[in-house]
Amino acid sequence: MITFQILLFAGDREKMKSHSVEIAVSETATIGNLAEKLNQEYPSIFPRPEGLVFAVNRDYATFDQPISETDEIAIIPPVSGGYL
Amino acid sequence: MIIITDTPLDPNQFTEAVKGTAHGAVITFLGTTREETAGKKVLYLEYESYDPMASEKLHELCDEIRQKWAVKDIAIGHRVGKLEIGEISLVVALSSAHRNEAFESCIYLVDRLKETVPIWKKEVFEDGEIWVDAH
């Protein structure tokens, strides 16, 4: 397992009362796996994992993108209201 | 020139940065904080950015603009932190040889900025607060 410190902003940061959240996933995990894990561990804060938008190393990422230990991962809340 | 700062933005600084003798047109766009949203009075606003992704996305946007239009220079300033009503949250200054490129590219730039640059805005009301579209 690898533990990722996922950066949080705006409403997500306020709801989690933290600038980041730790999520552990397998070595072969993708962004989609991270989204599912976030939903399992914090269902009230991330009720729709399929609507989450992530950035990996400061670039928008797709759900099938693999992630590795040194990646900087962030959840990008909607900038125009409502999850995508 | 791209600046994301928690101190007040001076539009002249951005206009001067793009002015030049080869440029017939200079546009400076200001985004300012509104006192009302859907009939509700806004007390103040808070902007938050993901740095350095926000700066990187602004640089990418400038590259994209230069590929599409014959724009000479672009300067962008975005304020973050707490803003009072009527303050400047965004300055976009750009120059080109002729006015059409400047107008068109400025509209495109501000539209795209809202979609791709990770900066968020919170409106604070008397009876609550909400994170909204950043611009």
PDB file of C-alpha atoms in Angstrom:
ATOM      1  CA  MET A   1       0.000   0.000   0.000  1.00  0.00           C
ATOM      2  CA  ILE A   2       1.000   3.612  -0.595  1.00  0.00           C
ATOM      3  CA  THR A   3      -0.334   6.489   1.470  1.00  0.00           C
ATOM      4  CA  PHE A   4      -1.028   9.698  -0.437  1.00  0.00           C
ATOM      5  CA  GLN A   5      -1.421  13.163   1.056  1.00  0.00           C
ATOM      6  CA  ILE A   6      -4.130  14.610  -1.145  1.00  0.00           C
ATOM      7  CA  LEU A   7      -4.298  18.404  -1.203  1.00  0.00           C
ATOM      8  CA  LEU A   8      -7.684  20.003  -0.479  1.00  0.00           C
ATOM      9  CA  PHE A   9      -9.037  23.428  -1.384  1.00  0.00           C
ATOM     10  CA  ALA A  10     -12.042  25.678  -0.879  1.00  0.00           C
ATOM     11  CA  GLY A  11     -15.175  23.826   0.285  1.00  0.00           C
ATOM     12  CA  ASP A  12     -13.423  20.442   0.549  1.00  0.00           C
ATOM     13  CA  ARG A  13     -10.740  21.950   2.783  1.00  0.00           C
ATOM     14  CA  GLU A  14     -13.343  23.551   5.029  1.00  0.00           C
ATOM     15  CA  LYS A  15     -15.484  20.401   5.314  1.00  0.00           C
ATOM     16  CA  MET A  16     -12.442  18.253   6.136  1.00  0.00           C
ATOM     17  CA  LYS A  17     -11.022  20.988   8.411  1.00  0.00           C
ATOM     18  CA  SER A  18      -7.594  20.270   6.889  1.00  0.00           C
ATOM     19  CA  HIS A  19      -5.410  21.248   3.932  1.00  0.00           C
ATOM     20  CA  SER A  20      -4.886  17.581   3.047  1.00  0.00           C
ATOM     21  CA  VAL A  21      -6.280  14.098   3.585  1.00  0.00           C
ATOM     22  CA  GLU A  22      -4.372  10.811   3.796  1.00  0.00           C
ATOM     23  CA  ILE A  23      -5.605   7.947   1.643  1.00  0.00           C
ATOM     24  CA  ALA A  24      -3.921   4.528   1.329  1.00  0.00           C
ATOM     25  CA  VAL A  25      -4.269   2.580  -1.915  1.00  0.00           C
ATOM     26  CA  SER A  26      -2.386  -0.246  -3.622  1.00  0.00           C
ATOM     27  CA  GLU A  27       0.843   0.318  -5.595  1.00  0.00           C
ATOM     28  CA  THR A  28      -1.029  -0.145  -8.884  1.00  0.00           C
ATOM     29  CA  ALA A  29      -3.796   2.304  -8.053  1.00  0.00           C
ATOM     30  CA  THR A  30      -5.254   4.866 -10.434  1.00  0.00           C
ATOM     31  CA  ILE A  31      -6.901   8.210  -9.770  1.00  0.00           C
ATOM     32  CA  GLY A  32     -10.250   6.405 -10.042  1.00  0.00           C
ATOM     33  CA  ASN A  33      -9.247   4.095  -7.175  1.00  0.00           C
ATOM     34  CA  LEU A  34      -8.375   7.119  -5.056  1.00  0.00           C
ATOM     35  CA  ALA A  35     -11.793   8.621  -5.751  1.00  0.00           C
ATOM     36  CA  GLU A  36     -13.531   5.400  -4.701  1.00  0.00           C
ATOM     37  CA  LYS A  37     -11.468   5.188  -1.500  1.00  0.00           C
ATOM     38  CA  LEU A  38     -12.264   8.807  -0.616  1.00  0.00           C
ATOM     39  CA  ASN A  39     -15.950   8.069  -1.065  1.00  0.00           C
ATOM     40  CA  GLN A  40     -15.723   4.931   1.122  1.00  0.00           C
ATOM     41  CA  GLU A  41     -13.899   6.705   3.941  1.00  0.00           C
ATOM     42  CA  TYR A  42     -15.709  10.066   3.796  1.00  0.00           C
ATOM     43  CA  PRO A  43     -19.092   9.387   2.149  1.00  0.00           C
ATOM     44  CA  SER A  44     -20.722  12.544   3.451  1.00  0.00           C
ATOM     45  CA  ILE A  45     -17.948  14.810   2.105  1.00  0.00           C
ATOM     46  CA  PHE A  46     -17.329  12.990  -1.199  1.00  0.00           C
ATOM     47  CA  PRO A  47     -20.753  11.491  -2.017  1.00  0.00           C
ATOM     48  CA  ARG A  48     -20.177  11.355  -5.787  1.00  0.00           C
ATOM     49  CA  PRO A  49     -16.658  10.004  -6.494  1.00  0.00           C
ATOM     50  CA  GLU A  50     -17.312   9.902 -10.247  1.00  0.00           C
ATOM     51  CA  GLY A  51     -17.766  13.687 -10.215  1.00  0.00           C
ATOM     52  CA  LEU A  52     -14.461  14.507  -8.499  1.00  0.00           C
ATOM     53  CA  VAL A  53     -11.782  16.341 -10.455  1.00  0.00           C
ATOM     54  CA  PHE A  54      -8.137  15.625  -9.651  1.00  0.00           C
ATOM     55  CA  ALA A  55      -4.816  17.195 -10.531  1.00  0.00           C
ATOM     56  CA  VAL A  56      -1.614  15.135 -10.640  1.00  0.00           C
ATOM     57  CA  ASN A  57       1.580  17.159 -10.505  1.00  0.00           C
ATOM     58  CA  ARG A  58      -0.458  20.321 -11.110  1.00  0.00           C
ATOM     59  CA  ASP A  59      -2.161  19.090 -14.283  1.00  0.00           C
ATOM     60  CA  TYR A  60      -5.729  17.862 -14.681  1.00  0.00           C
ATOM     61  CA  ALA A  61      -5.877  14.049 -14.526  1.00  0.00           C
ATOM     62  CA  THR A  62      -8.184  11.346 -15.879  1.00  0.00           C
ATOM     63  CA  PHE A  63      -9.551   8.498 -13.739  1.00  0.00           C
ATOM     64  CA  ASP A  64      -7.497   5.847 -15.558  1.00  0.00           C
ATOM     65  CA  GLN A  65      -4.242   7.681 -14.824  1.00  0.00           C
ATOM     66  CA  PRO A  66      -1.840   5.566 -12.704  1.00  0.00           C
ATOM     67  CA  ILE A  67      -0.277   7.292  -9.708  1.00  0.00           C
ATOM     68  CA  SER A  68       3.050   6.846  -8.027  1.00  0.00           C
ATOM     69  CA  GLU A  69       4.390   7.663  -4.605  1.00  0.00           C
ATOM     70  CA  THR A  70       6.088  10.962  -5.451  1.00  0.00           C
ATOM     71  CA  ASP A  71       3.092  12.460  -7.294  1.00  0.00           C
ATOM     72  CA  GLU A  72       1.516  15.666  -5.989  1.00  0.00           C
ATOM     73  CA  ILE A  73      -2.206  14.945  -5.977  1.00  0.00           C
ATOM     74  CA  ALA A  74      -4.981  17.466  -5.387  1.00  0.00           C
ATOM     75  CA  ILE A  75      -8.749  17.524  -5.551  1.00  0.00           C
ATOM     76  CA  ILE A  76      -9.892  20.478  -7.644  1.00  0.00           C
ATOM     77  CA  PRO A  77     -13.336  21.598  -6.469  1.00  0.00           C
ATOM     78  CA  PRO A  78     -15.644  22.965  -9.140  1.00  0.00           C
ATOM     79  CA  VAL A  79     -14.768  26.491 -10.190  1.00  0.00           C
ATOM     80  CA  SER A  80     -18.177  27.115 -11.755  1.00  0.00           C
ATOM     81  CA  GLY A  81     -20.586  25.629  -9.234  1.00  0.00           C
ATOM     82  CA  GLY A  82     -21.733  22.008  -8.845  1.00  0.00           C
ATOM     83  CA  TYR A  83     -19.642  18.932  -9.497  1.00  0.00           C
ATOM     84  CA  LEU A  84     -19.069  18.108 -13.174  1.00  0.00           C
TER      85      LEU A  84
ATOM     86  CA  MET B   1       3.881  38.888 -16.273  1.00  0.00           C
ATOM     87  CA  ILE B   2       1.701  36.803 -14.001  1.00  0.00           C
ATOM     88  CA  ILE B   3       1.078  37.757 -10.402  1.00  0.00           C
ATOM     89  CA  ILE B   4      -1.116  36.065  -7.794  1.00  0.00           C
ATOM     90  CA  THR B   5      -1.073  38.169  -4.642  1.00  0.00           C
ATOM     91  CA  ASP B   6      -2.912  38.920  -1.418  1.00  0.00           C
ATOM     92  CA  THR B   7      -2.157  42.640  -1.707  1.00  0.00           C
ATOM     93  CA  PRO B   8      -4.233  45.168  -3.759  1.00  0.00           C
ATOM     94  CA  LEU B   9      -3.709  45.106  -7.532  1.00  0.00           C
ATOM     95  CA  ASP B  10      -2.660  48.295  -9.342  1.00  0.00           C
ATOM     96  CA  PRO B  11      -4.052  48.147 -12.920  1.00  0.00           C
ATOM     97  CA  ASN B  12      -1.469  50.683 -14.172  1.00  0.00           C
ATOM     98  CA  GLN B  13       1.332  48.281 -13.356  1.00  0.00           C
ATOM     99  CA  PHE B  14      -0.203  45.719 -15.737  1.00  0.00           C
ATOM    100  CA  THR B  15      -1.081  48.205 -18.479  1.00  0.00           C
ATOM    101  CA  GLU B  16       2.451  49.629 -18.416  1.00  0.00           C
ATOM    102  CA  ALA B  17       3.909  46.112 -18.588  1.00  0.00           C
ATOM    103  CA  VAL B  18       2.283  45.434 -21.986  1.00  0.00           C
ATOM    104  CA  LYS B  19       2.487  48.894 -23.574  1.00  0.00           C
ATOM    105  CA  GLY B  20       4.974  49.376 -26.392  1.00  0.00           C
ATOM    106  CA  THR B  21       5.596  51.491 -29.445  1.00  0.00           C
ATOM    107  CA  ALA B  22       4.880  48.579 -31.813  1.00  0.00           C
ATOM    108  CA  HIS B  23       1.452  48.018 -30.252  1.00  0.00           C
ATOM    109  CA  GLY B  24      -1.503  49.985 -31.541  1.00  0.00           C
ATOM    110  CA  ALA B  25      -3.970  48.525 -29.068  1.00  0.00           C
ATOM    111  CA  VAL B  26      -3.842  47.900 -25.326  1.00  0.00           C
ATOM    112  CA  ILE B  27      -6.778  46.471 -23.388  1.00  0.00           C
ATOM    113  CA  THR B  28      -6.936  46.381 -19.616  1.00  0.00           C
ATOM    114  CA  PHE B  29      -9.807  44.382 -18.149  1.00  0.00           C
ATOM    115  CA  LEU B  30     -10.698  44.638 -14.459  1.00  0.00           C
ATOM    116  CA  GLY B  31     -12.810  42.148 -12.565  1.00  0.00           C
ATOM    117  CA  THR B  32     -14.232  43.740  -9.431  1.00  0.00           C
ATOM    118  CA  THR B  33     -16.134  42.316  -6.478  1.00  0.00           C
ATOM    119  CA  ARG B  34     -19.927  42.762  -6.598  1.00  0.00           C
ATOM    120  CA  GLU B  35     -22.050  43.812  -3.653  1.00  0.00           C
ATOM    121  CA  GLU B  36     -24.980  41.564  -4.568  1.00  0.00           C
ATOM    122  CA  THR B  37     -25.575  37.987  -5.784  1.00  0.00           C
ATOM    123  CA  ALA B  38     -29.124  36.918  -6.730  1.00  0.00           C
ATOM    124  CA  GLY B  39     -30.542  39.729  -4.628  1.00  0.00           C
ATOM    125  CA  LYS B  40     -28.477  38.870  -1.551  1.00  0.00           C
ATOM    126  CA  LYS B  41     -26.114  41.392  -0.026  1.00  0.00           C
ATOM    127  CA  VAL B  42     -22.483  40.248   0.019  1.00  0.00           C
ATOM    128  CA  LEU B  43     -20.442  41.396   3.032  1.00  0.00           C
ATOM    129  CA  TYR B  44     -16.996  40.453   1.695  1.00  0.00           C
ATOM    130  CA  LEU B  45     -15.267  37.788  -0.416  1.00  0.00           C
ATOM    131  CA  GLU B  46     -12.465  35.315   0.013  1.00  0.00           C
ATOM    132  CA  TYR B  47     -10.349  33.986  -2.851  1.00  0.00           C
ATOM    133  CA  GLU B  48      -8.167  30.915  -2.600  1.00  0.00           C
ATOM    134  CA  SER B  49      -5.719  29.585  -5.191  1.00  0.00           C
ATOM    135  CA  TYR B  50      -3.798  26.374  -5.692  1.00  0.00           C
ATOM    136  CA  ASP B  51      -0.266  27.600  -6.198  1.00  0.00           C
ATOM    137  CA  PRO B  52       1.744  26.948  -8.232  1.00  0.00           C
ATOM    138  CA  MET B  53      -0.862  25.167 -10.405  1.00  0.00           C
ATOM    139  CA  ALA B  54      -2.809  28.428 -10.841  1.00  0.00           C
ATOM    140  CA  SER B  55       0.286  30.267 -12.130  1.00  0.00           C
ATOM    141  CA  GLU B  56       1.203  27.370 -14.400  1.00  0.00           C
ATOM    142  CA  LYS B  57      -2.309  27.264 -15.884  1.00  0.00           C
ATOM    143  CA  LEU B  58      -2.201  31.038 -16.469  1.00  0.00           C
ATOM    144  CA  HIS B  59       1.127  30.666 -18.306  1.00  0.00           C
ATOM    145  CA  GLU B  60      -0.362  27.859 -20.448  1.00  0.00           C
ATOM    146  CA  LEU B  61      -3.350  30.073 -21.212  1.00  0.00           C
ATOM    147  CA  CYS B  62      -1.031  32.883 -22.351  1.00  0.00           C
ATOM    148  CA  ASP B  63       0.798  30.432 -24.655  1.00  0.00           C
ATOM    149  CA  GLU B  64      -2.542  29.314 -26.093  1.00  0.00           C
ATOM    150  CA  ILE B  65      -3.591  32.938 -26.710  1.00  0.00           C
ATOM    151  CA  ARG B  66      -0.329  33.684 -28.521  1.00  0.00           C
ATOM    152  CA  GLN B  67      -0.891  30.698 -30.818  1.00  0.00           C
ATOM    153  CA  LYS B  68      -4.402  31.853 -31.702  1.00  0.00           C
ATOM    154  CA  TRP B  69      -3.933  35.617 -31.996  1.00  0.00           C
ATOM    155  CA  ALA B  70      -1.183  38.058 -32.909  1.00  0.00           C
ATOM    156  CA  VAL B  71      -0.970  39.307 -29.341  1.00  0.00           C
ATOM    157  CA  LYS B  72       2.253  41.040 -28.284  1.00  0.00           C
ATOM    158  CA  ASP B  73       2.324  41.033 -24.504  1.00  0.00           C
ATOM    159  CA  ILE B  74       0.016  39.722 -21.759  1.00  0.00           C
ATOM    160  CA  ALA B  75      -0.004  40.613 -18.067  1.00  0.00           C
ATOM    161  CA  ILE B  76      -2.365  38.989 -15.565  1.00  0.00           C
ATOM    162  CA  GLY B  77      -2.885  39.743 -11.891  1.00  0.00           C
ATOM    163  CA  HIS B  78      -5.204  37.782  -9.584  1.00  0.00           C
ATOM    164  CA  ARG B  79      -5.932  38.759  -6.038  1.00  0.00           C
ATOM    165  CA  VAL B  80      -6.380  36.127  -3.320  1.00  0.00           C
ATOM    166  CA  GLY B  81      -7.328  36.331   0.347  1.00  0.00           C
ATOM    167  CA  LYS B  82     -10.055  38.549   1.791  1.00  0.00           C
ATOM    168  CA  LEU B  83     -11.477  41.235  -0.522  1.00  0.00           C
ATOM    169  CA  GLU B  84     -13.892  44.006   0.335  1.00  0.00           C
ATOM    170  CA  ILE B  85     -16.739  44.951  -2.023  1.00  0.00           C
ATOM    171  CA  GLY B  86     -15.590  47.019  -5.011  1.00  0.00           C
ATOM    172  CA  GLU B  87     -11.990  45.824  -4.940  1.00  0.00           C
ATOM    173  CA  ILE B  88     -10.175  44.516  -8.018  1.00  0.00           C
ATOM    174  CA  SER B  89      -9.944  40.728  -8.067  1.00  0.00           C
ATOM    175  CA  LEU B  90      -8.565  40.322 -11.592  1.00  0.00           C
ATOM    176  CA  VAL B  91      -6.497  42.429 -13.995  1.00  0.00           C
ATOM    177  CA  VAL B  92      -5.837  41.295 -17.550  1.00  0.00           C
ATOM    178  CA  ALA B  93      -3.785  43.603 -19.773  1.00  0.00           C
ATOM    179  CA  LEU B  94      -2.813  42.691 -23.284  1.00  0.00           C
ATOM    180  CA  SER B  95      -1.456  44.433 -26.336  1.00  0.00           C
ATOM    181  CA  SER B  96      -1.541  43.817 -30.074  1.00  0.00           C
ATOM    182  CA  ALA B  97      -0.849  45.698 -33.267  1.00  0.00           C
ATOM    183  CA  HIS B  98      -4.586  46.181 -33.945  1.00  0.00           C
ATOM    184  CA  ARG B  99      -7.666  46.323 -31.725  1.00  0.00           C
ATOM    185  CA  ASN B 100      -9.594  43.273 -32.972  1.00  0.00           C
ATOM    186  CA  GLU B 101      -7.009  40.755 -31.760  1.00  0.00           C
ATOM    187  CA  ALA B 102      -6.885  42.500 -28.404  1.00  0.00           C
ATOM    188  CA  PHE B 103     -10.666  42.481 -27.829  1.00  0.00           C
ATOM    189  CA  GLU B 104     -11.186  38.900 -29.028  1.00  0.00           C
ATOM    190  CA  SER B 105      -8.281  37.403 -27.150  1.00  0.00           C
ATOM    191  CA  CYS B 106      -9.168  39.233 -23.938  1.00  0.00           C
ATOM    192  CA  ILE B 107     -12.713  37.792 -23.956  1.00  0.00           C
ATOM    193  CA  TYR B 108     -11.350  34.311 -24.644  1.00  0.00           C
ATOM    194  CA  LEU B 109      -8.723  34.620 -21.939  1.00  0.00           C
ATOM    195  CA  VAL B 110     -11.176  35.634 -19.197  1.00  0.00           C
ATOM    196  CA  ASP B 111     -13.664  32.877 -20.217  1.00  0.00           C
ATOM    197  CA  ARG B 112     -10.967  30.177 -20.187  1.00  0.00           C
ATOM    198  CA  LEU B 113      -9.472  31.472 -16.968  1.00  0.00           C
ATOM    199  CA  LYS B 114     -12.780  30.702 -15.237  1.00  0.00           C
ATOM    200  CA  GLU B 115     -12.739  27.128 -16.536  1.00  0.00           C
ATOM    201  CA  THR B 116      -9.162  25.987 -16.091  1.00  0.00           C
ATOM    202  CA  VAL B 117      -7.377  28.037 -13.434  1.00  0.00           C
ATOM    203  CA  PRO B 118      -7.741  26.647  -9.895  1.00  0.00           C
ATOM    204  CA  ILE B 119      -8.845  29.769  -8.039  1.00  0.00           C
ATOM    205  CA  TRP B 120     -11.990  29.715  -5.920  1.00  0.00           C
ATOM    206  CA  LYS B 121     -14.224  32.465  -4.561  1.00  0.00           C
ATOM    207  CA  LYS B 122     -16.316  32.437  -1.421  1.00  0.00           C
ATOM    208  CA  GLU B 123     -19.109  34.952  -0.963  1.00  0.00           C
ATOM    209  CA  VAL B 124     -19.886  35.759   2.636  1.00  0.00           C
ATOM    210  CA  PHE B 125     -23.443  36.943   3.420  1.00  0.00           C
ATOM    211  CA  GLU B 126     -25.031  38.096   6.653  1.00  0.00           C
ATOM    212  CA  ASP B 127     -26.669  34.683   7.086  1.00  0.00           C
ATOM    213  CA  GLY B 128     -24.087  32.336   5.612  1.00  0.00           C
ATOM    214  CA  GLU B 129     -21.446  31.788   2.962  1.00  0.00           C
ATOM    215  CA  ILE B 130     -20.975  29.893  -0.292  1.00  0.00           C
ATOM    216  CA  TRP B 131     -18.077  28.825  -2.536  1.00  0.00           C
ATOM    217  CA  VAL B 132     -18.938  29.864  -6.068  1.00  0.00           C
ATOM    218  CA  ASP B 133     -17.525  30.346  -9.545  1.00  0.00           C
ATOM    219  CA  ALA B 134     -14.236  32.144  -8.974  1.00  0.00           C
ATOM    220  CA  HIS B 135     -14.996  35.146 -11.166  1.00  0.00           C
TER     221      HIS B 135
END
